[in-house]
Coordinates of C-alpha atoms in Angstrom, one line a residue:
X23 CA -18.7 -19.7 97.2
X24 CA -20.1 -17.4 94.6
X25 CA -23.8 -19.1 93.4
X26 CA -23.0 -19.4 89.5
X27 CA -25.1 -19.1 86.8
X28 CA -23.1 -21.2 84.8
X29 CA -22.2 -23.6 87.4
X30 CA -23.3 -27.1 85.8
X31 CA -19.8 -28.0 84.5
X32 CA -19.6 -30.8 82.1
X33 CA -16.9 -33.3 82.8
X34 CA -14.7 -33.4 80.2
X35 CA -14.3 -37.2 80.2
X36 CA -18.2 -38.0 81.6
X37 CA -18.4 -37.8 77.3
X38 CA -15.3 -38.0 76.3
X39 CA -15.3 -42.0 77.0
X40 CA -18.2 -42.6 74.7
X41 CA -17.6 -40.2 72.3
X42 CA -16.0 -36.7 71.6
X43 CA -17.1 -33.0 73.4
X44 CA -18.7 -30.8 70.9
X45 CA -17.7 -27.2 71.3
X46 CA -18.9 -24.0 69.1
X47 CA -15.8 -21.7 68.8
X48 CA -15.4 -18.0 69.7
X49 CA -16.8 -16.1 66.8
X50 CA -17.0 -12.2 66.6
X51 CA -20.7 -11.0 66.1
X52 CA -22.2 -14.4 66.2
X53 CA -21.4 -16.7 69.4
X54 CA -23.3 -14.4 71.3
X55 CA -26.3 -15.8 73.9
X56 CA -28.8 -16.4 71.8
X57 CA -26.7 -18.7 69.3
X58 CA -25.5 -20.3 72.0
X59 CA -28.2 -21.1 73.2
X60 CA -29.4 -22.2 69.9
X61 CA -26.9 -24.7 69.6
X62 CA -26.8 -26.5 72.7
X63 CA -30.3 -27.6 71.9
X64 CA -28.7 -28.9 68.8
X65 CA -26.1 -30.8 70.0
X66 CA -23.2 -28.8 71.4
X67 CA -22.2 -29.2 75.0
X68 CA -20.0 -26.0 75.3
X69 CA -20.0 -22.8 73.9
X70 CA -17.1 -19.8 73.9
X71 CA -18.2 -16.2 74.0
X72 CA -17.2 -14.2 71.5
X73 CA -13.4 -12.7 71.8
X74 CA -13.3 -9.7 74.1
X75 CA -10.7 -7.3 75.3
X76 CA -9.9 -7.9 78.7
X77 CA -8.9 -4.3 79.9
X78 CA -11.7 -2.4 77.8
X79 CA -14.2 -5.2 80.0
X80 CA -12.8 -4.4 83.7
X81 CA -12.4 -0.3 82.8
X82 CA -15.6 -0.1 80.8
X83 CA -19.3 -0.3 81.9
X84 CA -20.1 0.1 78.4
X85 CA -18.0 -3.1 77.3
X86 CA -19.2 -4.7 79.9
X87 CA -22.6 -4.6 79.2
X88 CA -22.1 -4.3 75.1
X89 CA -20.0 -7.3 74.9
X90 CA -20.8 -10.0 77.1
X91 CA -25.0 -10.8 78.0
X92 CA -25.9 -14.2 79.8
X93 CA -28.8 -15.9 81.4
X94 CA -29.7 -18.9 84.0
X95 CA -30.2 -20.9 80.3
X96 CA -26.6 -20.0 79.4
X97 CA -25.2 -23.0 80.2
X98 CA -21.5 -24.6 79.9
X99 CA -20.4 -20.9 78.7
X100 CA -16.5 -20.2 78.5
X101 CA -15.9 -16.6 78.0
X102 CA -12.8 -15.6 75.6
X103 CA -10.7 -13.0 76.4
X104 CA -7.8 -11.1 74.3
X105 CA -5.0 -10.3 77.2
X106 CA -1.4 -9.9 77.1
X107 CA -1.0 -8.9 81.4
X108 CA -1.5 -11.8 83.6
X109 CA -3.6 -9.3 85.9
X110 CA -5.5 -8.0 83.8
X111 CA -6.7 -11.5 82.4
X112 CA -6.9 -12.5 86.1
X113 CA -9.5 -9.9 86.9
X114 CA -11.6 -10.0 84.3
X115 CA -12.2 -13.7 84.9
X116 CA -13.0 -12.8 88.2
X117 CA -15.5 -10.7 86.7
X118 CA -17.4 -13.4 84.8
X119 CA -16.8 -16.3 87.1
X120 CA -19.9 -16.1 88.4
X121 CA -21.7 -16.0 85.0
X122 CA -19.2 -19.1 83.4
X123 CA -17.5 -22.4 83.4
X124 CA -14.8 -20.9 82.2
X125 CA -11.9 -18.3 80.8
X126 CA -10.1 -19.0 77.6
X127 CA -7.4 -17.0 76.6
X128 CA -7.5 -16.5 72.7
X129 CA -3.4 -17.3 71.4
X130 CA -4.7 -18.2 67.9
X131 CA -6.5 -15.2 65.7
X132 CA -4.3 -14.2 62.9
X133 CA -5.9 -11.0 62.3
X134 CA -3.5 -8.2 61.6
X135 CA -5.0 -5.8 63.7
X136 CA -5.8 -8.0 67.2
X137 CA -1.6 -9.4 66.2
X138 CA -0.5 -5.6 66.0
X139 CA -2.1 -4.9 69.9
X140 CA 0.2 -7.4 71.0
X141 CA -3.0 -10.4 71.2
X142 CA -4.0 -13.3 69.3
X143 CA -1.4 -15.4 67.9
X144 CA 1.2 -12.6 68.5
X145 CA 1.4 -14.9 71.7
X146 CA 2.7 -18.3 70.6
X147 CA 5.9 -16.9 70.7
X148 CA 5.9 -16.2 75.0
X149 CA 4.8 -19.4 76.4
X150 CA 6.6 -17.9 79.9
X151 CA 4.4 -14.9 79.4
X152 CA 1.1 -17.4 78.6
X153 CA 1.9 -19.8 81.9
X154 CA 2.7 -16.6 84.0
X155 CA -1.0 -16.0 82.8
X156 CA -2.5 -19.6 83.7
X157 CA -1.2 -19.5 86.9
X158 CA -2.0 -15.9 88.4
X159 CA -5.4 -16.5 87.4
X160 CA -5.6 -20.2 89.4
X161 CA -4.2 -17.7 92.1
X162 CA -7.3 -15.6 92.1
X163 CA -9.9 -18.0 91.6
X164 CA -9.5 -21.2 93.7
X165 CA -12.3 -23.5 92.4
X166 CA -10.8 -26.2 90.9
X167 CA -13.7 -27.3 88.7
X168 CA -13.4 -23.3 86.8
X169 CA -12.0 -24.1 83.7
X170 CA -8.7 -22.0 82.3
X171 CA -8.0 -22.6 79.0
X172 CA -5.9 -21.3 75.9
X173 CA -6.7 -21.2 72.4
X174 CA -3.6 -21.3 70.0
X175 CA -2.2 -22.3 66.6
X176 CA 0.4 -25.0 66.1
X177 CA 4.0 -23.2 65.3
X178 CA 6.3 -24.5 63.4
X179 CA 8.8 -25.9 64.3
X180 CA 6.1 -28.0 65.7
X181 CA 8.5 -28.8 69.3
X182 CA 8.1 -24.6 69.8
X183 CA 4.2 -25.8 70.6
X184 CA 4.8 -28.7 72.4
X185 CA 6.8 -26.7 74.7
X186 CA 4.0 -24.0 74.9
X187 CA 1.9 -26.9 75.8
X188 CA 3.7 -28.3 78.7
X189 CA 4.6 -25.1 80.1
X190 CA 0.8 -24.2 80.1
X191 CA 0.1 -27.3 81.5
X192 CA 2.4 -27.0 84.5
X193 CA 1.0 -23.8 85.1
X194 CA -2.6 -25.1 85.9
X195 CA -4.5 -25.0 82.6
X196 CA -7.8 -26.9 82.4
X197 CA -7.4 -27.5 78.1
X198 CA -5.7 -26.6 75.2
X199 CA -7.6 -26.1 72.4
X200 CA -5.4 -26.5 68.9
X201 CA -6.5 -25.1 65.6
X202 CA -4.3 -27.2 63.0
X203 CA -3.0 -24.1 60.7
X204 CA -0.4 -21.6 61.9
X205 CA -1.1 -18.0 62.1
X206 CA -0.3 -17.6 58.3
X207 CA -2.2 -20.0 57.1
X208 CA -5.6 -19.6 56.0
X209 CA -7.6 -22.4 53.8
X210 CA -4.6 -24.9 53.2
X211 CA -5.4 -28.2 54.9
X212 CA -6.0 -28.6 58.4
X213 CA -2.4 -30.1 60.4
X214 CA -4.5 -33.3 62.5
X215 CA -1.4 -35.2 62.7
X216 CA 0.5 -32.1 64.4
X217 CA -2.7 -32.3 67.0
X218 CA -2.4 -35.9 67.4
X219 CA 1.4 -34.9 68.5
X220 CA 0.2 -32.3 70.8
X221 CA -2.9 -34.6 72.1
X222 CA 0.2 -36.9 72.9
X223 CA 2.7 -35.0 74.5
X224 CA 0.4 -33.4 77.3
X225 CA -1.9 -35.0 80.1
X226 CA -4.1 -32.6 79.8
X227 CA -7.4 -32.3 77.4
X228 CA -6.8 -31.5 73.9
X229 CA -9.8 -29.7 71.3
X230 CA -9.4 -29.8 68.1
X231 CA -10.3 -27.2 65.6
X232 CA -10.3 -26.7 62.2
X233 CA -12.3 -27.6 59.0
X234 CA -15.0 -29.3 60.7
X235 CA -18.6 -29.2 59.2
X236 CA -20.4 -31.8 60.1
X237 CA -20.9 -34.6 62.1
X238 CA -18.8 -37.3 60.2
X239 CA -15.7 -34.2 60.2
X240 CA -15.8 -34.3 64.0
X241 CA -15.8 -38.3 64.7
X242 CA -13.1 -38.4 61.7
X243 CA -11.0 -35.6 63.3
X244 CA -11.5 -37.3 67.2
X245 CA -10.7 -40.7 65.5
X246 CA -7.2 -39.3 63.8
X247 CA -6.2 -36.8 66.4
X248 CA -7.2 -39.0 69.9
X249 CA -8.8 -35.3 71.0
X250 CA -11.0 -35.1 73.9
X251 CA -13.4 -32.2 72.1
X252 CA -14.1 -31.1 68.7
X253 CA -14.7 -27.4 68.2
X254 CA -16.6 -25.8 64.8
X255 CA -16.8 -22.5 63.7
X256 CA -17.8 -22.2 60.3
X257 CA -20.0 -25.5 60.3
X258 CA -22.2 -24.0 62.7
X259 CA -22.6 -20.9 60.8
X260 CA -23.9 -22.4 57.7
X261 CA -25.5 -25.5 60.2
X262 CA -26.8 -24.8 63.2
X263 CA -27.1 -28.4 63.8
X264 CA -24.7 -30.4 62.2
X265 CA -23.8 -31.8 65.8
X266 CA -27.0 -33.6 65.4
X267 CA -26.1 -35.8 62.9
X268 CA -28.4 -33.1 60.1
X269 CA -26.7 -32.6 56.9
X270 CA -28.7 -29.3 56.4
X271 CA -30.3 -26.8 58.9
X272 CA -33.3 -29.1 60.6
X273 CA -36.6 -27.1 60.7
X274 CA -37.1 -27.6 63.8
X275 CA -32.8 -25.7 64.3
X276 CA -34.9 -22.9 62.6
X277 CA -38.0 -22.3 64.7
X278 CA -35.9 -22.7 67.9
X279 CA -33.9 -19.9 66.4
X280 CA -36.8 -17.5 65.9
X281 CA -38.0 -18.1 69.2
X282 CA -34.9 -17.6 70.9
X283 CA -34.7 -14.7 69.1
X284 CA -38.0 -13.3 70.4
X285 CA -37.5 -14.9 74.0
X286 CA -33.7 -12.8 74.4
X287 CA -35.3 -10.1 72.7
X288 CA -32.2 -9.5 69.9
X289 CA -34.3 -8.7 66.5
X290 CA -38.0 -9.7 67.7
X291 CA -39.2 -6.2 69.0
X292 CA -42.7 -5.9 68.6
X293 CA -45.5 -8.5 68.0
X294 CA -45.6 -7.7 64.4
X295 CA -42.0 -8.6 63.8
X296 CA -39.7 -8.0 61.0
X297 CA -37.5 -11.2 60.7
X298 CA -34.1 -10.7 59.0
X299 CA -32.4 -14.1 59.2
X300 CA -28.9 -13.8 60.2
X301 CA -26.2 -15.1 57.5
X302 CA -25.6 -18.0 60.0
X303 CA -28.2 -20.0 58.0
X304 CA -28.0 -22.2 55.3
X305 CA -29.9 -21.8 52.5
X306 CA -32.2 -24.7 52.7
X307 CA -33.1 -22.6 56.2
X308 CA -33.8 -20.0 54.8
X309 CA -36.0 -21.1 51.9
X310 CA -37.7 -22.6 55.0
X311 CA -38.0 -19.6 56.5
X312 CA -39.6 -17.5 53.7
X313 CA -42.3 -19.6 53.2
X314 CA -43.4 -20.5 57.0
X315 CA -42.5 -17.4 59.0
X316 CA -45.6 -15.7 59.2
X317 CA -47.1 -18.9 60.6
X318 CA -44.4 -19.7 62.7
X319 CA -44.5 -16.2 64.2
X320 CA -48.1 -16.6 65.2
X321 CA -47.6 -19.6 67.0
X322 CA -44.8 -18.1 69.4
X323 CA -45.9 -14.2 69.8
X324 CA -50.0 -14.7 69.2

């Protein structure tokens, strides 16, 4: 067998029993390595790549390289992929296997453009098409503990996803992770009890996603929906480590960043550094930055 970077897979009950996984989402432009690295020292136990287009990634050195960079740190990292052929999908997570826990198909984005290419949440409406998917890739990888996951939005009526559940699930996928809004939806009120349905239709490990910004969010949401995992987006962005139990960015969230930053080498480019602190901060972060960087700097580069 392949020696994985990725290879220490959590359980998903070894948690789950004593209290809920906490995942960070996909996110274009910022669930990239060094974030996630940042939050797993903060409290998340798994972390999704950004979304990435499977056939550009196998027929593209340049994507290759461009949109997906790991390390031996990179822990408990599921790579997204957007995918509409079961072989393409297939391949590419043969691709990253090696570097990952896992592959996640993304069912769920709403966005006009990734919906028009025939990805995203285009898909909720060919759950044959999405378990063809599931299983050709459990064809080409055989190690059970490799995780092969979709990401989707409940559809109304809400039966349609139950159905796109269960046919998922009897094609081999590892977890379903449920964002409570449909595709048209965008800041009306989170659907828990329509995960809660989902969570008990299928025997297989639910995440829930949506609206969840802090700590007491994701043991509210894990209480309500019975969920094995909470995933944020958002909260993370403006808190780095809510997961921690800190209502705003910790100090110590902040210098981890900064020397993330300078250890993967992503803005920190020369020993007299110009920090630009990404808009993933809040702002008590970055008052804290302004006034301690230069000391903070000398500590890690000096």
């Amino acid at each position: 067998m392949v020696d994985r970077i990725g290879k220490d897979v959590i359980g998903m009950e070894s948690i789950g029993d004593s209290r809920p996984l906490y995942y960070c989402a996909p996110m274009v432009r910022y669930s990239k390595l060094a974030f996630r690295n940042l939050v797993r020292r903060h409290g998340v136990d798994v972390a999704f790549s950004p979304m990435i287009y499977a056939r550009n990634f196998l027929e593209s050195e340049h994507a290759r390289v461009s949109e997906f960079a790991t390390h031996p740190d990179d822990k408990q990292t599921i790579v997204q992929f957007a995918a509409n052929e079961p072989e393409v999908f297939a391949a590419a997570a043969e691709l990253v296997y090696p570097y990952s826990v896992g592959v996640d198909l993304n069912c769920g984005c709403p966005k006009s453009d990734v919906r028009q290419k025939g990805f995203g949440s285009s898909l909720l409406n060919k759950p044959e098409l999405l378990a063809d998917i599931v299983r050709q890739t459990r064809a080409r990888i055989s190690d059970p503990d490799y995780k092969v996951s979709l990401k989707i939005r409940v559809h109304y009526p809400l039966d349609q996803t139950i159905d796109l559940c269960r046919k998922a699930e009897a094609a081999g996928v590892s977890h379903l992770t449920v964002h409570g809004r449909t595709p048209s939806m965008r800041c009306e009120p989170v659907d828990y009890d329509a995960i809660r349905t989902i969570v008990d239709a299928v025997n297989v490990p639910v995440i829930a996603n949506g609206d969840i910004r802090s700590l007491e969010d994701a043991n509210t949401v894990s209480s309500h929906t019975g969920c094995t995992g909470v995933m944020a987006a958002n909260g993370l962005l403006a808190n780095p480590s809510f997961f921690n139990g800190d209502e705003t960015t910790s100090a110590q969230c902040v210098r981890d960043w900064v020397r993330r930053d300078h250890y993967f080498g992503y803005f920190i480019q020369s020993r007299r550094p110009s920090i630009n602190l990404p808009s993933t901060f809040s702002l008590h972060a970055q008052r804290f930055v302004n006034s301690s960087t230069k000391k903070i700097i000398q500590r890690i580069i000096v």
